[in-house]
Coordinates of C-alpha atoms in Angstrom, one line a residue:
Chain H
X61 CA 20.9 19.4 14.6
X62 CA 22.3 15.8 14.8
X63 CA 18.3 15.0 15.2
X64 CA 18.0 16.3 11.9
X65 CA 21.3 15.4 10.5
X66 CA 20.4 11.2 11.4
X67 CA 16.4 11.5 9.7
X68 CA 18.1 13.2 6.8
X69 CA 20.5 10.0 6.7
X70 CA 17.7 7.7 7.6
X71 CA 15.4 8.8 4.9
X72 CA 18.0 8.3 2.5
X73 CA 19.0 4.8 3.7
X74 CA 15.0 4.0 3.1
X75 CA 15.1 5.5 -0.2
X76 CA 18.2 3.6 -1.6
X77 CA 16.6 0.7 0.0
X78 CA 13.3 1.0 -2.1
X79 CA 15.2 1.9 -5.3
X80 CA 17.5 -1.0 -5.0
X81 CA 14.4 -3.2 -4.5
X82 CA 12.3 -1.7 -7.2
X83 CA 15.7 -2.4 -9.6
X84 CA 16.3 -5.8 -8.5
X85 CA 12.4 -6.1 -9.6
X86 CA 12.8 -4.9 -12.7
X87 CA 15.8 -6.9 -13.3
X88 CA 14.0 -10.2 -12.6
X89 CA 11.0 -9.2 -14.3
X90 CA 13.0 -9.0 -17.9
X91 CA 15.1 -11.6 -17.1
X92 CA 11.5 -13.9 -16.9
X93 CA 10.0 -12.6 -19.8
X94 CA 12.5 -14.6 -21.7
X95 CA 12.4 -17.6 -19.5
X96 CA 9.8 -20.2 -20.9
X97 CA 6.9 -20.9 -21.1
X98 CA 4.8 -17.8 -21.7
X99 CA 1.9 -17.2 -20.1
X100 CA -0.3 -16.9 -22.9
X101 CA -3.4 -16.6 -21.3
X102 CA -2.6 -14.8 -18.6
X103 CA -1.3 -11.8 -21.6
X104 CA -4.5 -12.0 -23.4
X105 CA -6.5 -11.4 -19.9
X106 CA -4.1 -8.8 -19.3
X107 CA -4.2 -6.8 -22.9
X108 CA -8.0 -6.8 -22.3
X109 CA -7.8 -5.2 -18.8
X110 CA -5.3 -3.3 -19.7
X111 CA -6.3 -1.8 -23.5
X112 CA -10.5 -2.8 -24.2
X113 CA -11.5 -1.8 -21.2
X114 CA -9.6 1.5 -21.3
X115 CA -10.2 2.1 -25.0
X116 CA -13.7 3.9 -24.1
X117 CA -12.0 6.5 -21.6
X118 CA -8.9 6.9 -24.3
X119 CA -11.4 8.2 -27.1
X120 CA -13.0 10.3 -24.8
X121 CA -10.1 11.9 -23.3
X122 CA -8.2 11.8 -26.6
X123 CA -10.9 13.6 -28.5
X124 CA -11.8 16.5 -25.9
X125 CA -7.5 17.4 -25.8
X126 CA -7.7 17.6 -29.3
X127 CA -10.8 19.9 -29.5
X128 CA -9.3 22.0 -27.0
X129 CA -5.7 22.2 -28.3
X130 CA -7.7 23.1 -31.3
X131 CA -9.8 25.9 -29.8
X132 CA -6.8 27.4 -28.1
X133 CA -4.6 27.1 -31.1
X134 CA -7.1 28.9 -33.1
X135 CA -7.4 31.4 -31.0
X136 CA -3.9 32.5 -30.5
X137 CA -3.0 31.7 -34.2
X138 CA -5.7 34.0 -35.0
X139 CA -3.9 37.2 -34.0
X140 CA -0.9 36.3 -35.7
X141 CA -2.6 35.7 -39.1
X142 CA -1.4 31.8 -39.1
X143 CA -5.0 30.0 -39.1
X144 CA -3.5 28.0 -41.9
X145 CA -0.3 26.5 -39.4
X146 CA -3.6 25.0 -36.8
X147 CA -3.4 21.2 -38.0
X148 CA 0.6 21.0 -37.8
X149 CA 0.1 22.5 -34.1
X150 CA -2.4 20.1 -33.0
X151 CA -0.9 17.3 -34.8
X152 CA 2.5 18.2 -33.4
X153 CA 1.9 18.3 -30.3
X154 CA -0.7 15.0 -29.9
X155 CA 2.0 13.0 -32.1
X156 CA 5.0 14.4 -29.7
X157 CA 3.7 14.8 -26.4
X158 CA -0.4 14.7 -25.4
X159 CA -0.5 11.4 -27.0
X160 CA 1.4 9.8 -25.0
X161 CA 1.3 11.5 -21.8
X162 CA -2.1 12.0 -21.5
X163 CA -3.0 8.7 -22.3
X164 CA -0.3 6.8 -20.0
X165 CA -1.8 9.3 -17.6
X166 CA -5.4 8.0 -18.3
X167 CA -4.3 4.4 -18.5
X168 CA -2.3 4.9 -15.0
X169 CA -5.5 6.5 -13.2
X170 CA -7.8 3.4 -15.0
X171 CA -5.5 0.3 -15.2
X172 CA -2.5 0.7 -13.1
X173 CA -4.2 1.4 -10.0
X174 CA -6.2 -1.5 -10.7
X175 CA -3.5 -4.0 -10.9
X176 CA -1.8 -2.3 -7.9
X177 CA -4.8 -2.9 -6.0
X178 CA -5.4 -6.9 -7.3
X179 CA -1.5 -7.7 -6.5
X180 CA -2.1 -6.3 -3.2
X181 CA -5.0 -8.3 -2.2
X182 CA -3.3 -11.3 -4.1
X183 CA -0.2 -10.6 -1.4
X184 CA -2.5 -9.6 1.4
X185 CA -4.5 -13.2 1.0
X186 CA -1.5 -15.0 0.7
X187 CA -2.4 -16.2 -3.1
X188 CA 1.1 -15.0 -4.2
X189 CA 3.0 -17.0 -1.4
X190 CA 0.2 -19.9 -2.4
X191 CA 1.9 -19.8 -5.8
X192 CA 5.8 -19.9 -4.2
X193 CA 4.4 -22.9 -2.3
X194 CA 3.1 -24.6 -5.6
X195 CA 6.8 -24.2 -7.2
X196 CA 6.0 -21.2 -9.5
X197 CA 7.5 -17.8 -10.1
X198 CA 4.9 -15.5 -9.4
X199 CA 7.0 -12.6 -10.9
X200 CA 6.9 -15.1 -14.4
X201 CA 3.4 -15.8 -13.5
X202 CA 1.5 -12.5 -12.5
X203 CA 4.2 -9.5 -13.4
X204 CA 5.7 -10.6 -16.9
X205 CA 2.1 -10.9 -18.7
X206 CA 1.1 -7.4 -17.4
X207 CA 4.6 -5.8 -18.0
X208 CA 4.2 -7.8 -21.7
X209 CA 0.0 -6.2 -21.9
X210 CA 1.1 -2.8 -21.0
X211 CA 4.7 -2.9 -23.8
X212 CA 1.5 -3.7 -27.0
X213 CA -1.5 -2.0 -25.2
X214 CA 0.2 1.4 -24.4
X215 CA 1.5 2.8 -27.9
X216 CA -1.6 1.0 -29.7
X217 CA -3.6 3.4 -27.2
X218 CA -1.9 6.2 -27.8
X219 CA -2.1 5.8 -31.9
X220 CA -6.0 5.8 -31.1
X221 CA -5.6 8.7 -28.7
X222 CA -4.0 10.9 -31.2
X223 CA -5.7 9.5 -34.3
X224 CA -9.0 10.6 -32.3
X225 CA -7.7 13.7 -31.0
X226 CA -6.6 14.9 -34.7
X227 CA -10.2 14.5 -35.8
X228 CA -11.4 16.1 -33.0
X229 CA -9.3 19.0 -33.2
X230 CA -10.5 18.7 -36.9
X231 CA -14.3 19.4 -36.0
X232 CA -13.2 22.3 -33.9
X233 CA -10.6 23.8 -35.9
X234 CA -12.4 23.2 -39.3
X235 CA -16.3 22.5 -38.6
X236 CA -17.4 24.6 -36.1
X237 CA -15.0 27.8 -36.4
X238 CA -14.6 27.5 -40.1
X239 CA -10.6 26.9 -40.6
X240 CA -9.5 25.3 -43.9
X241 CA -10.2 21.4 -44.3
X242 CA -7.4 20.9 -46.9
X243 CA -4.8 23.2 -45.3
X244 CA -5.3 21.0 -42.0
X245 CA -4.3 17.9 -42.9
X246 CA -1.6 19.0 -46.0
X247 CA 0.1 21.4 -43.0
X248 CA -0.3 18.3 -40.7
X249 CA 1.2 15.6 -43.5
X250 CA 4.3 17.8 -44.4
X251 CA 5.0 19.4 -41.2
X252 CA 5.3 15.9 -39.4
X253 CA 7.7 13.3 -40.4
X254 CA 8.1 9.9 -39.6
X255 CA 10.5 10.7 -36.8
X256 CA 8.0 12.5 -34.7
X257 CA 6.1 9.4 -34.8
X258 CA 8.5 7.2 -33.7
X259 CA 9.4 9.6 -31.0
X260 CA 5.7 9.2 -30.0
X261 CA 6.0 5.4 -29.9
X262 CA 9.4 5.4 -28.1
X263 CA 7.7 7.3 -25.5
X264 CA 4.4 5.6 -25.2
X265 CA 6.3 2.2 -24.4
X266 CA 8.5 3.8 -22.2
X267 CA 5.7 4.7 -20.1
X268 CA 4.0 1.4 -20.3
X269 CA 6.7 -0.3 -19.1
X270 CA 7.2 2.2 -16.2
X271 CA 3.4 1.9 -15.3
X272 CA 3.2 -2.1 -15.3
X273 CA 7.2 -2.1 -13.3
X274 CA 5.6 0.7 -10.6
X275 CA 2.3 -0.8 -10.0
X276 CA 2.8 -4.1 -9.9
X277 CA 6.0 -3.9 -7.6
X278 CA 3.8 -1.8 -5.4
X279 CA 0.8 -4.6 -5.4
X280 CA 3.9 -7.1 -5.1
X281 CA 5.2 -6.0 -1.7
X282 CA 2.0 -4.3 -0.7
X283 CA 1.9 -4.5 3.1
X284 CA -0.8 -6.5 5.3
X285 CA -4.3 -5.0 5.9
X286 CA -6.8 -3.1 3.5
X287 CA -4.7 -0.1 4.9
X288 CA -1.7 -1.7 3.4
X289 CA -2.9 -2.3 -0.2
X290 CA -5.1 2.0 -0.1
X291 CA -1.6 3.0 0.4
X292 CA 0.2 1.2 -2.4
X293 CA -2.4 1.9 -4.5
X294 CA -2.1 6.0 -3.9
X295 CA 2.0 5.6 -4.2
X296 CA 1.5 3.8 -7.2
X297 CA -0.4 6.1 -9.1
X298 CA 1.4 9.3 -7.9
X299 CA 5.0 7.6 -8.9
X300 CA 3.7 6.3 -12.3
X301 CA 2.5 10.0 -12.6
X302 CA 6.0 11.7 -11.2
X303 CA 8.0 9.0 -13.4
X304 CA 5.9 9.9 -16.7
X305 CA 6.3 13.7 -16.4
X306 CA 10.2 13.3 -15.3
X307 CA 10.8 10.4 -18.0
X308 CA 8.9 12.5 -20.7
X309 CA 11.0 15.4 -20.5
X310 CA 14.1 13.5 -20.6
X311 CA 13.5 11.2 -23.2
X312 CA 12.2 14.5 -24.8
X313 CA 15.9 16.2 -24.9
X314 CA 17.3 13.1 -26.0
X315 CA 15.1 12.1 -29.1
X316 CA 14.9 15.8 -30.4
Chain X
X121 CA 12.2 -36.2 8.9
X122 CA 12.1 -32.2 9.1
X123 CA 14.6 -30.5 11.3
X124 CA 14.7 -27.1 12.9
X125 CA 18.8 -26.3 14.0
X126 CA 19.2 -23.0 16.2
X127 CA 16.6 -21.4 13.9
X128 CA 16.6 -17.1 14.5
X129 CA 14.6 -14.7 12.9
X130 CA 14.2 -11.1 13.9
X131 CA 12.2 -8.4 12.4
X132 CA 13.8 -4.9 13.2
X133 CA 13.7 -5.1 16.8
X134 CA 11.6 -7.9 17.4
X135 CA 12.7 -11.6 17.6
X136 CA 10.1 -14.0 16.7
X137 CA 12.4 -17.2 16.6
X138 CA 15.4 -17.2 19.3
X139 CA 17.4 -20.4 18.5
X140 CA 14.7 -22.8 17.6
X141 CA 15.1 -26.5 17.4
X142 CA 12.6 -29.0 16.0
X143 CA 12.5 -32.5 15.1
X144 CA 9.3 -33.8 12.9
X145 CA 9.2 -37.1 12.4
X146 CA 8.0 -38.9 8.8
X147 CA 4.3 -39.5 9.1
X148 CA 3.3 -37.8 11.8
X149 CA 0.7 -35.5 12.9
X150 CA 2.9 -32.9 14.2
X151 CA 0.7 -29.6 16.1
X152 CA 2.8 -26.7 17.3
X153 CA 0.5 -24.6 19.8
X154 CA 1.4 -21.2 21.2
X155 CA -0.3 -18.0 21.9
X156 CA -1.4 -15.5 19.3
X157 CA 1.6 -13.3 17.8
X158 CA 3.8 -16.5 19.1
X159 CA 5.7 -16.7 15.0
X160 CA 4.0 -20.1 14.8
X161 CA 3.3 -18.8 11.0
X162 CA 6.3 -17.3 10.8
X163 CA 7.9 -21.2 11.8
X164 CA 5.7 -22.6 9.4
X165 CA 7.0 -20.5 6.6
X166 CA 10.8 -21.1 7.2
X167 CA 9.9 -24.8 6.4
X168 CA 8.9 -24.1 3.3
X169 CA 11.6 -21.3 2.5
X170 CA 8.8 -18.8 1.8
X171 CA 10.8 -16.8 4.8
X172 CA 14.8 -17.5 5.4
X173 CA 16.1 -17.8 8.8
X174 CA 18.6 -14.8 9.8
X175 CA 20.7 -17.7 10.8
X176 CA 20.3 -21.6 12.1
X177 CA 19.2 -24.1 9.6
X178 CA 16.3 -26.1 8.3
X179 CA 16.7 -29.7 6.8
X180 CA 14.2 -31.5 4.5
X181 CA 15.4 -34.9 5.1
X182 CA 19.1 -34.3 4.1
X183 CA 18.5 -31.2 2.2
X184 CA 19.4 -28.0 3.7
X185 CA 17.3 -25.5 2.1
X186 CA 18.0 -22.0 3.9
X187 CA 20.8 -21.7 1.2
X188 CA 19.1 -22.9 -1.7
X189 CA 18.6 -21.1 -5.0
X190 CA 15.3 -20.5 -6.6
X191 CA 15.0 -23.8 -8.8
X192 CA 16.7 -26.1 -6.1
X193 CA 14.2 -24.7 -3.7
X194 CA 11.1 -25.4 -5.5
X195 CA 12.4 -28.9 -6.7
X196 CA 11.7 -28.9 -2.4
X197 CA 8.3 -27.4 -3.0
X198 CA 7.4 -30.1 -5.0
X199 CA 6.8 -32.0 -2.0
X200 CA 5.0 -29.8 -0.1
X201 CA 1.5 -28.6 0.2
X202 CA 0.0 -26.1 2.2
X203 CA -3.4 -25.2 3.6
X204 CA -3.2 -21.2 4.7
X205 CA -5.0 -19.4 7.4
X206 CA -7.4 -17.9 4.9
X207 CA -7.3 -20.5 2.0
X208 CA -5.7 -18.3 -0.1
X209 CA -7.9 -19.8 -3.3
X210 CA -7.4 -17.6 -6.5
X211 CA -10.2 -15.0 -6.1
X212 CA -10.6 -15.1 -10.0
X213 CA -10.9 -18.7 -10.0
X214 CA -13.7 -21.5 -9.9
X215 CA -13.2 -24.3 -7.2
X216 CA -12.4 -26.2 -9.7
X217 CA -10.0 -24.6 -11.4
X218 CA -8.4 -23.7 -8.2
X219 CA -7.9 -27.2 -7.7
X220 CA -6.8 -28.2 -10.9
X221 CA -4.5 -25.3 -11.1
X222 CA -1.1 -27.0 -9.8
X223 CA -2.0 -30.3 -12.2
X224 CA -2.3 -27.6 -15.1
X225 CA 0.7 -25.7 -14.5
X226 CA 3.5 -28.1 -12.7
X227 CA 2.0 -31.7 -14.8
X228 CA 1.6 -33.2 -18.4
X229 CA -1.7 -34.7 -17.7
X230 CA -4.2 -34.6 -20.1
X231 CA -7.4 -32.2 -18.6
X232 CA -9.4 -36.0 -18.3
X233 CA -7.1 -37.5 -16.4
X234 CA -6.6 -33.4 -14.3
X235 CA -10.5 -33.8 -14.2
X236 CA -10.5 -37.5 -12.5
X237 CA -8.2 -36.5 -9.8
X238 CA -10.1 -32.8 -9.0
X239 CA -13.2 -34.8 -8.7
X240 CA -11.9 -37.1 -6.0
X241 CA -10.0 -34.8 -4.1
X242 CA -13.5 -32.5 -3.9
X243 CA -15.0 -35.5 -2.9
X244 CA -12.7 -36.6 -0.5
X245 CA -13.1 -33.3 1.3
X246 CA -16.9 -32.9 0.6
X247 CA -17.5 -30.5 -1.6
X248 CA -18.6 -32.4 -5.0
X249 CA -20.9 -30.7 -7.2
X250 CA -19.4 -27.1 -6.0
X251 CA -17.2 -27.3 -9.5
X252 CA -18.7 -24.2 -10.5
X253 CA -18.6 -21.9 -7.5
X254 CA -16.4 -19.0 -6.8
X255 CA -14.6 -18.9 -3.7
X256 CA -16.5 -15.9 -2.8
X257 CA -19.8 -18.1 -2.7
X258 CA -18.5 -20.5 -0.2
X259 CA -18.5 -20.5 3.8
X260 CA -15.8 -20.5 5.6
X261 CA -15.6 -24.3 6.2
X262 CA -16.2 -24.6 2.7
X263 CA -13.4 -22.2 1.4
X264 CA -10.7 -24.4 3.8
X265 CA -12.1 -27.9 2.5
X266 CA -11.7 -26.3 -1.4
X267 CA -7.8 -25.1 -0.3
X268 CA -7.1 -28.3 1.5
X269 CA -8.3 -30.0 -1.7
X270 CA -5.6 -27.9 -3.7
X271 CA -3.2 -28.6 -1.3
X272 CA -3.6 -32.5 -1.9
X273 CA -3.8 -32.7 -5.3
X274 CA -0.3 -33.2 -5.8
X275 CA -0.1 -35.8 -3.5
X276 CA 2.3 -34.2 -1.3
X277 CA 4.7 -35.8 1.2
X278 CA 4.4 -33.0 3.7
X279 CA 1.3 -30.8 4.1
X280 CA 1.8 -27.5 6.6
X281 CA -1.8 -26.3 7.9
X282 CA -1.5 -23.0 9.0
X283 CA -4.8 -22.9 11.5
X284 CA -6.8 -24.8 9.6
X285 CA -9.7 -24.1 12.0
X286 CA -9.2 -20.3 12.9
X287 CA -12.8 -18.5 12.6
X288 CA -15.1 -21.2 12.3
X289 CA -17.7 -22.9 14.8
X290 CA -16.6 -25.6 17.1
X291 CA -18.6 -28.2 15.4
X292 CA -16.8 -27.2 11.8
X293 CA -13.7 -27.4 13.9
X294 CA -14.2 -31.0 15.2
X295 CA -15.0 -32.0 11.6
X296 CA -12.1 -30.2 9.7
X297 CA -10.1 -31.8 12.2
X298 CA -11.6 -35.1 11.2
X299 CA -11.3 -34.4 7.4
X300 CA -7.0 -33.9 8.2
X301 CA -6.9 -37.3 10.5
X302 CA -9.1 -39.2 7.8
X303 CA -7.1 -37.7 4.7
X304 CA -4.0 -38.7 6.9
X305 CA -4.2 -42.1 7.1
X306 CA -5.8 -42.7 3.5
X307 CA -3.0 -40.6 1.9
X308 CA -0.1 -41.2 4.7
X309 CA 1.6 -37.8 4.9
X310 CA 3.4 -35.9 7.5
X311 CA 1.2 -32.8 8.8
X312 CA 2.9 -29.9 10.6
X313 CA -0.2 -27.9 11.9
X314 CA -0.1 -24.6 13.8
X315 CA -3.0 -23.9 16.4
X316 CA -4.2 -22.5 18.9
X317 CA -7.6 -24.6 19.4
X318 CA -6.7 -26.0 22.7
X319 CA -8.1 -28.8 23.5
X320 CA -9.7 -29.9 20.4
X321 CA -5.9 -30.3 18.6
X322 CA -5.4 -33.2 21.2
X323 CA -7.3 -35.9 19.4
X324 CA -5.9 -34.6 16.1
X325 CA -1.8 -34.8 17.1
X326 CA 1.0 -37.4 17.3
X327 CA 2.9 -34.8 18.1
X328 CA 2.7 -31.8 19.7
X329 CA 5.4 -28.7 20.9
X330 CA 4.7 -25.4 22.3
X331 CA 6.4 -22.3 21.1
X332 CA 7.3 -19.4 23.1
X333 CA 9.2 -16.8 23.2
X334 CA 11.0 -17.9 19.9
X335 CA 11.7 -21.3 21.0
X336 CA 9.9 -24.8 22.3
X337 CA 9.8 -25.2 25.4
X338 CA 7.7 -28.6 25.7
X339 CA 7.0 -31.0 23.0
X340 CA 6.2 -34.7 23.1
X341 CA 2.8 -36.7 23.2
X342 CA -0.7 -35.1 23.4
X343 CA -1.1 -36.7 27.0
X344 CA 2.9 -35.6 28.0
X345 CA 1.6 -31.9 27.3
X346 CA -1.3 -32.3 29.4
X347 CA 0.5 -33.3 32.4
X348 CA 3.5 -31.0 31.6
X349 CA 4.6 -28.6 35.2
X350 CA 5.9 -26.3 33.1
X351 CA 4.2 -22.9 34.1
X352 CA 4.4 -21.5 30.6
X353 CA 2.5 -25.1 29.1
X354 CA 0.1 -25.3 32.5
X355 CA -1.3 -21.3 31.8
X356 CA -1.5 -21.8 27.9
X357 CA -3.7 -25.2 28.4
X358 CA -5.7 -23.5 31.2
X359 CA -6.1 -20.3 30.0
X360 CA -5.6 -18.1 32.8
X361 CA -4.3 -14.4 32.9
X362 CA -2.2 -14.8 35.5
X363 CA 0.9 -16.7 34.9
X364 CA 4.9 -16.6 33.3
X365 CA 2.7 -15.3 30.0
X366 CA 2.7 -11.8 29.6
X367 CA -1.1 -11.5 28.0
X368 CA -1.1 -7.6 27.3

């Protein structure tokens, strides 16, 4: 029993630990972004890792949720008579919550395991404590211009995800099992207002900021060995994935 | 002058440094020996305040810098360089933009006058004409010459090797070891190097102290070392298994 009692208390101890790390992280890393100079280089590299080379996967992800929300949507708005209520559904719910979920999701599996991985080799290889020795911040240096990438790349992501996911619940919906094309996108227009939009964008920089603050302080304090950086690699993309859902339906009840 | 005061670091339940004490001396060639898993890195790093002592202190001439904050700290840095076990170049860098790297960030100077100084510094540690080259195209030998060349571009005061020679051949040892004693005496800074090559660091120190057990228990000349009767100093420099050492 006291066995038990002492790992409970242990576990706990580790876990304040790691969350009072992961916040003095955080803390530093938006104290730096307003500390000059910017790394403007280092942010363009970064928006291009982070939001070219994902667009590809987005439009593909983003148009196959659409064509299914679609097909499903059809289907049970079928027996109810309500074909004409299909774009407002699929619009709805890629403006509110696929959007940005899915694509953060998409963006984490892609990108943020990427950057867990290259911080972790960075620390492994000592090029992160070679930048300490050189007299640089290496949180200013390599965290700031991903946590600044992943603020612009994540809702401009999402905007394609759900513009792309409208069109493809479009060909579905409209195309191939013959809804109305006008009552589609009028539904859609006057069934979603400006604040569901906004709630999409709210949510979508939310969870770039908890994607770039996860992964990179996992790569940051990866520990030594190839071992080390597999295993903050895993925990980063199963937190960034626990954090999105969790965050989502919080910020959800708050921004009804 | 760099100086070690009652240095102790522990991780968990292990003490790498019990109450260390160190003088280094300005200019000098300074090697500080010791088995593998001795915290001769560890020693290393406390210089440079990548790691803080859990107490004891560490002076920079008549700076203190285990208490230092962030900015004080790297106004420290400044005159430091450091040549790590692996090189630790930028994997998404050429060589010479490794090597121009601390003249483009920390310096004013115009990418001419960053391009004069990259030049000679790859020369000085032979690798002109590798400009172009990724540090995963290089050799071993190679990769360390490109990272001591980084390291010396700011014309530090103090450069910290951290095995310098660790996994390469002995004739790339000899001559690495050359490179640091040439570059020495052109560019007259103090070296602090950690090793383990026994007895090739010999013609290479000033200097030299053995750590063990968290603290030095012999330093002075290359020849004192030699001759030490200290059972400790007498198995490391033979290399026997059976001795005050606990090999396994």
């Amino acid at each position: 029993m006291l066995r038990l009692v002492r790992s409970c208390g242990r576990l706990t101890l580790r876990t304040l630990r790691e969350m009072g790390r992961m916040g003095v992280f955080l803390g530093t890393t938006l104290i730096d972004i307003f500390r000059p100079p910017l790394q403007g280089g280092q942010l363009v590299r970064r928006i291009y890792f982070i939001g070219s080379r994902s667009l590809l996967l987005i439009v593909f992800t983003g148009a196959f949720t659409g064509m299914v929300v679609a097909l499903q949507g059809y289907i049970a708005l079928r027996r109810f008579g309500g074909e004409e209520a299909l774009g407002p559904m699929v619009g709805l719910s890629l403006i509110r919550e696929l959007g940005p979920v899915l694509s953060a999701l998409m963006i984490t599996a892609r990108a943020g395991s990427a950057l867990t991985a290259e911080l972790g080799i960075m620390r492994i290889t000592e090029q992160i404590d070679a930048l300490e020795v050189m007299a640089l911040n290496p949180i200013k240096y390599l965290v700031v211009p991903i946590f600044l990438a992943a603020c612009i790349t994540f809702p401009l992501l999402n905007s394609v995800f759900v513009t792309v996911g409208i069109y493809g619940g479009y060909i579905v919906g409209v195309e191939l099992l013959g809804g109305s094309s006008g009552a589609y996108f009028t539904q859609m227009s006057s069934a979603a207002d400006s604040s569901d939009i906004w709630m999409g964008v709210y949510k979508s920089l939310s969870f770039g900021m908890i994607v770039a603050w996860v992964s990179c302080f996992k790569g940051f304090y990866a520990a030594h060995g190839a071992e080390g950086v597999s295993h903050a690699t895993t925990q980063a993309v199963v937190m960034c994935a626990v954090l999105i859902l969790v965050w989502d339906y919080f910020i959800g009840s708050v921004l009804v | 002058m760099i100086r070690l005061v009652n240095v102790r670091k522990s991780f968990g339940s292990q003490t790498v440094l019990s109450g260390l004490n160190l003088d280094i001396p300005d200019r000098a060639v300074y090697v500080v020996v010791g088995v593998s898993g001795a915290g001769k890195s560890c020693l290393l790093k406390h210089l440079i305040g990548l790691m803080r002592p859990d107490s004891g202190q560490v002076w920079i001439d008549d700076i203190e810098i285990t208490s230092l904050g962030r900015r004080a700290l790297n106004r420290v840095r400044n005159r430091f360089g450091m040549l790590f076990q692996g090189g630790a170049l930028f994997d998404s860098m050429s060589v010479y933009d490794n090597v121009a790297f601390p003249l483009r960030e920390k310096t004013q100077k115009s990418e001419a006058e960053i391009r004069d100084k990259v030049h000679e510094r790859l020369f000085q540690v032979g690798l002109a004409g590798v400009d172009a080259k990724f540090p995963s195209e290089l050799s071993g030998g190679m990769r360390k010459r490109a990272a001591l060349a980084r390291s010396l571009v700011s014309d530090p005061e103090i450069l910290l090797f951290d095995e310098p020679t660790t996994g390469l051949d002995p004739i790339r040892v000899n001559a690495i070891h050359r490179l640091i004693l040439d570059l020495h005496q052109m560019l007259d800074f103090t070296a602090v190097i950690v090793s383990h090559e026994i007895p090739a660091v010999f013609s290479l120190a000033t200097h030299i102290a053995m750590l063990h057990q968290g603290v030095i228990v012999e330093s002075g000349s290359p020849s004192a070392l030699q001759e030490s009767n200290n059972p400790v100093v007498r198995q490391f420099m033979s290399g026997q298994l059976e001795g005050p050492i606990d090999v396994y």
